[in-house]
Amino acid sequence: MTRTALVTGGTRGIGAAISKALKEAGYKVAASYAGNDEAAAKFKAETGIAVYKWDVASFDACADGVKKVESEVGPIDVLVNNAGITRDVPFHKMTLDQWNAVINTNLGSLFNMSRQVIEGMRARKFGRIINISSINGQKGQFGQVNYSASKAGDIGFTKALALETARGGITVNAICPGYINTEMVQAVPKDVLEQKILPLIPANRLGEPSEIARAVVFLASDDAGFVTGSTLSVNGGQYLA
Ligand code: NDP
């Protein structure tokens, strides 16, 4: 039986690596995105993975989107809540819009998405929910009160839902990436990267999106059936939680 996986924000960056790795592992995969049609079309052409556009911050859009994916691809067995944004600014300058955008996208989306799939997973007695949190949700980060709060919230969500679903064959886990070699990090000037960022990372290198993807593939597998409520740090030793 081929399982179906849905990766939110699955068309770019870490999410694209996750979508591809799940496809290679034999899943039917759907990838959602917010609005970058060009990147999504390129990703679809390169991978053959179905793409769907909706805003994960909207409960109703998630309900419609999940219905569409389930009717076109299959009932969702694996949900990867990966979509996320930053709106970095020191707290004393942070606007309510910057706070709400980050909380609703990075934390609200876990409710909006997981709520759509949980009843099907309970009925089928199998499910995997994998939430992409962040090292900055574990340790806090200057200029990221909104982001750190949202990502710490993802970890609390993971633990509580894991308790509720453990008996029903559903696992819920979080992954906390450290600095990963994506467009966002590639935009950091080379001297800042070498002098300020790499010295913080005992492994002395950035992580690769594929290294997050492989962790997702493991957590999605039958082999990980006894792993639930966990927070997996993938950060080169930068923060030992
Ligand atoms: P990117 O900015 O490269 O990609 C984000 C993806 O999420 C895109 O596909 C984007 O769609 C989608 N997305 C954003 N907002 C929404 C929304 N409201 N509704 C639906 N889709 C949305 O992100 P990264 O790959 O860098 O990060 C992926 C995850 O990993 C995030 O949760 C991030 O917080 C986390 N993370 C990243 C780290 C890093 O070093 N990069 C470190 C730690 C955690 P579109 O293409 O349409 O914009």
Coordinates of C-alpha atoms and ligand atoms in Angstrom, one line a residue:
M1 CA 0.0 0.0 0.0
T2 CA 1.4 3.4 -1.0
R3 CA 1.1 6.0 1.6
T4 CA 0.3 9.7 0.9
A5 CA 2.3 12.5 2.3
L6 CA 1.5 16.2 2.3
V7 CA 4.3 18.7 2.9
T8 CA 3.3 22.3 3.5
G9 CA 5.7 24.8 2.0
G10 CA 6.9 21.8 0.1
T11 CA 8.0 23.6 -3.1
R12 CA 11.1 25.5 -1.9
G13 CA 14.0 25.2 0.5
I14 CA 13.8 22.6 3.2
G15 CA 10.3 21.6 2.2
A16 CA 11.3 20.9 -1.3
A17 CA 14.0 18.5 -0.1
I18 CA 11.5 16.8 2.2
S19 CA 9.0 16.4 -0.7
K20 CA 11.6 14.9 -2.9
A21 CA 13.0 12.5 -0.2
L22 CA 9.5 11.3 0.6
K23 CA 8.8 10.6 -3.1
E24 CA 12.1 8.7 -3.4
A25 CA 11.1 6.7 -0.3
G26 CA 8.0 5.6 -2.2
Y27 CA 5.2 7.9 -0.9
K28 CA 2.6 9.7 -3.1
V29 CA 3.5 13.3 -2.3
A30 CA 1.6 16.6 -2.5
A31 CA 3.4 19.9 -1.8
S32 CA 1.6 23.1 -0.8
Y33 CA 2.8 26.6 -1.2
A34 CA 1.7 30.2 -0.5
G35 CA 2.0 32.3 -3.6
N36 CA 5.3 31.8 -5.4
D37 CA 3.8 30.3 -8.6
E38 CA 7.0 30.4 -10.5
A39 CA 9.0 28.4 -7.9
A40 CA 6.1 25.9 -7.6
A41 CA 5.8 25.4 -11.4
K42 CA 9.6 24.8 -11.6
F43 CA 9.5 22.4 -8.7
K44 CA 6.5 20.5 -10.3
A45 CA 8.2 20.3 -13.7
E46 CA 11.4 19.0 -12.1
T47 CA 9.9 16.5 -9.7
G48 CA 6.5 15.5 -11.0
I49 CA 5.1 16.2 -7.5
A50 CA 1.6 17.7 -7.4
V51 CA 1.5 21.3 -6.0
Y52 CA -1.4 23.1 -4.4
K53 CA -1.7 26.8 -3.4
W54 CA -3.3 27.9 -0.2
D55 CA -2.5 29.9 2.9
V56 CA -1.8 27.7 5.9
A57 CA -2.7 30.6 8.2
S58 CA -6.3 30.2 7.1
F59 CA -8.4 27.4 8.7
D60 CA -10.9 27.4 5.9
A61 CA -8.3 27.4 3.1
C62 CA -6.6 24.4 4.8
A63 CA -10.0 22.6 5.0
D64 CA -10.5 23.2 1.2
G65 CA -6.9 22.4 0.3
V66 CA -6.8 19.1 2.3
K67 CA -10.1 18.0 0.7
K68 CA -8.7 18.6 -2.7
V69 CA -5.4 16.8 -2.0
E70 CA -7.3 13.8 -0.5
S71 CA -9.6 13.5 -3.5
E72 CA -6.8 13.9 -6.0
V73 CA -3.8 12.2 -4.4
G74 CA -5.2 10.1 -1.5
P75 CA -6.0 10.2 2.2
I76 CA -3.2 11.9 4.1
D77 CA -1.1 9.4 6.1
V78 CA 1.9 11.7 6.7
L79 CA 1.5 15.5 7.3
V80 CA 4.7 17.6 7.4
N81 CA 4.0 21.0 8.8
N82 CA 7.0 22.8 7.3
A83 CA 5.6 26.1 6.0
G84 CA 7.1 29.0 7.9
I85 CA 8.0 32.7 7.7
T86 CA 10.1 35.2 9.6
R87 CA 9.4 38.9 10.3
D88 CA 12.5 39.8 12.3
V89 CA 12.6 43.0 14.2
P90 CA 13.5 44.0 17.8
F91 CA 10.5 43.6 20.1
H92 CA 10.2 47.3 20.9
K93 CA 9.6 47.9 17.2
M94 CA 7.5 44.9 16.4
T95 CA 4.0 45.6 15.1
L96 CA 0.9 43.6 15.8
D97 CA 0.8 42.6 12.1
Q98 CA 4.4 41.2 12.3
W99 CA 3.4 39.3 15.5
N100 CA 0.2 37.9 14.0
A101 CA 1.7 36.9 10.7
V102 CA 4.4 34.8 12.2
I103 CA 2.2 33.2 15.0
N104 CA -0.6 32.4 12.5
T105 CA 1.7 31.0 9.9
N106 CA 4.1 29.1 12.0
L107 CA 1.9 28.0 14.9
G108 CA -1.7 28.5 13.8
S109 CA -1.0 26.4 10.8
L110 CA -0.3 23.3 13.0
F111 CA -3.9 23.6 14.3
N112 CA -5.3 24.5 10.9
M113 CA -3.6 21.6 9.1
S114 CA -3.5 18.8 11.7
R115 CA -7.2 19.3 12.6
Q116 CA -8.1 18.5 8.9
V117 CA -6.3 15.2 8.9
I118 CA -6.6 13.9 12.4
E119 CA -10.0 12.3 12.1
G120 CA -8.9 10.3 9.0
M121 CA -5.7 9.2 10.7
R122 CA -7.7 8.1 13.8
A123 CA -10.2 6.1 11.7
R124 CA -7.4 4.4 9.8
K125 CA -5.3 3.9 13.0
F126 CA -2.2 5.2 11.4
G127 CA -0.7 8.7 11.0
R128 CA 2.5 10.7 11.2
I129 CA 2.5 14.4 11.9
I130 CA 6.0 16.0 11.7
N131 CA 6.4 19.6 12.7
I132 CA 9.4 21.6 11.5
S133 CA 10.2 23.9 14.5
S134 CA 13.5 25.6 14.9
I135 CA 16.6 25.8 17.1
N136 CA 15.4 29.3 17.9
G137 CA 12.2 27.9 19.4
Q138 CA 14.4 26.0 21.8
K139 CA 16.9 28.8 22.8
G140 CA 15.3 32.1 21.7
Q141 CA 16.9 34.5 19.3
F142 CA 17.5 38.2 19.3
G143 CA 15.0 40.0 17.0
Q144 CA 12.8 37.0 16.8
V145 CA 10.3 37.2 19.7
N146 CA 7.5 36.3 17.3
Y147 CA 9.4 33.5 15.5
S148 CA 10.9 32.0 18.7
A149 CA 7.4 32.1 20.4
S150 CA 5.8 30.4 17.4
K151 CA 8.5 27.7 17.1
A152 CA 8.4 27.0 20.9
G153 CA 4.6 26.7 20.5
D154 CA 5.2 24.1 17.8
I155 CA 7.1 22.0 20.4
G156 CA 4.3 22.2 23.0
F157 CA 1.7 21.4 20.4
T158 CA 3.8 18.3 19.4
K159 CA 4.0 17.0 22.9
A160 CA 0.4 17.5 23.8
L161 CA -1.0 16.0 20.6
A162 CA 1.4 13.1 20.9
L163 CA -0.1 12.2 24.2
E164 CA -3.6 12.3 22.8
T165 CA -2.8 10.2 19.7
A166 CA -0.3 7.6 20.9
R167 CA -2.8 4.8 21.4
G168 CA -4.3 5.3 18.0
G169 CA -1.1 4.5 15.9
I170 CA -0.5 8.2 15.3
T171 CA 2.9 9.7 16.1
V172 CA 3.6 13.4 16.4
N173 CA 7.2 14.7 16.4
A174 CA 9.1 17.9 16.0
I175 CA 12.4 18.6 14.2
C176 CA 14.4 21.6 15.2
P177 CA 16.8 22.5 12.4
G178 CA 19.8 24.8 13.1
Y179 CA 21.4 26.8 10.4
I180 CA 20.5 25.1 7.1
N181 CA 22.0 26.0 3.7
T182 CA 18.9 27.5 2.1
E183 CA 18.3 30.7 0.1
M184 CA 17.7 32.6 3.4
V185 CA 21.1 31.6 4.8
Q186 CA 22.8 32.0 1.5
A187 CA 21.8 35.6 1.5
V188 CA 23.9 36.2 4.6
P189 CA 27.2 38.0 3.6
K190 CA 30.2 35.5 3.4
D191 CA 32.2 37.3 6.0
V192 CA 29.3 37.3 8.5
L193 CA 28.8 33.6 7.8
E194 CA 32.4 32.7 8.3
Q195 CA 33.2 35.0 11.3
K196 CA 29.9 35.1 13.2
I197 CA 27.8 32.0 12.3
L198 CA 30.2 29.1 11.7
P199 CA 32.0 29.6 15.0
L200 CA 28.7 28.9 16.8
I201 CA 28.4 25.5 15.1
P202 CA 30.6 22.8 16.5
A203 CA 30.3 20.8 13.2
N204 CA 31.8 24.0 11.6
R205 CA 29.4 23.9 8.6
L206 CA 25.8 24.6 7.7
G207 CA 23.3 21.7 7.6
E208 CA 21.9 20.6 4.2
P209 CA 18.2 20.5 3.5
S210 CA 18.6 16.8 2.7
E211 CA 19.7 16.2 6.3
I212 CA 16.4 17.5 7.5
A213 CA 14.6 15.5 4.8
R214 CA 16.2 12.3 5.9
A215 CA 15.1 12.9 9.5
V216 CA 11.5 13.4 8.2
V217 CA 11.7 10.1 6.2
F218 CA 12.8 8.3 9.4
L219 CA 10.0 9.8 11.5
A220 CA 7.4 9.0 8.8
S221 CA 8.5 5.3 8.6
D222 CA 7.1 2.3 10.4
D223 CA 10.5 2.0 12.1
A224 CA 9.7 5.1 14.0
G225 CA 6.4 3.9 15.4
F226 CA 7.6 4.1 19.0
V227 CA 9.0 7.6 18.6
T228 CA 6.4 10.2 19.6
G229 CA 6.3 13.5 21.3
S230 CA 10.0 13.9 20.6
T231 CA 12.0 16.9 19.5
L232 CA 14.8 16.0 17.2
S233 CA 17.6 18.6 17.0
V234 CA 19.5 18.7 13.7
N235 CA 21.9 21.5 14.3
G236 CA 25.5 20.3 14.1
G237 CA 25.8 20.6 17.9
Q238 CA 24.9 24.3 18.1
Y239 CA 22.4 23.8 20.9
L240 CA 22.1 20.7 23.0
A241 CA 18.5 20.6 24.3
Ligands
NDP1 P1 11.5 29.0 2.6 O1 11.3 30.4 2.8 O2 12.7 28.6 1.7 O3 10.2 28.3 2.0 C1 9.0 28.4 2.7 C2 8.0 27.6 2.1 O4 6.8 27.8 2.9 C3 7.6 28.1 0.7 O5 7.2 26.9 -0.1 C4 6.5 29.0 0.9 O6 5.6 29.2 -0.2 C5 5.7 28.3 2.1 N1 4.9 29.2 2.9 C6 5.3 30.3 3.6 N2 4.2 30.9 4.1 C7 3.1 30.1 3.8 C8 1.7 30.2 4.0 N3 1.2 31.2 4.7 N4 0.9 29.2 3.5 C9 1.4 28.2 2.7 N5 2.7 28.1 2.5 C10 3.6 29.0 3.0 O7 11.7 28.3 4.0 P2 12.9 27.4 4.6 O8 13.0 26.2 3.7 O9 14.1 28.1 5.0 O10 12.2 26.9 6.0 C11 11.3 25.8 6.1 C12 10.9 25.6 7.5 O11 12.1 25.3 8.3 C13 10.2 26.8 8.2 O12 9.2 26.4 9.1 C14 11.4 27.5 8.9 O13 10.9 28.2 10.0 C15 12.1 26.2 9.4 N6 13.6 26.5 9.7 C16 14.4 26.9 8.7 C17 15.8 27.1 9.0 C18 16.8 27.5 7.9 O14 18.0 27.6 8.2 N7 16.3 27.7 6.7 C19 16.3 26.9 10.3 C20 15.3 26.4 11.3 C21 14.0 26.2 10.9 P3 6.0 30.2 -1.4 O15 7.1 29.5 -2.2 O16 4.7 30.3 -2.2 O17 6.4 31.5 -0.7

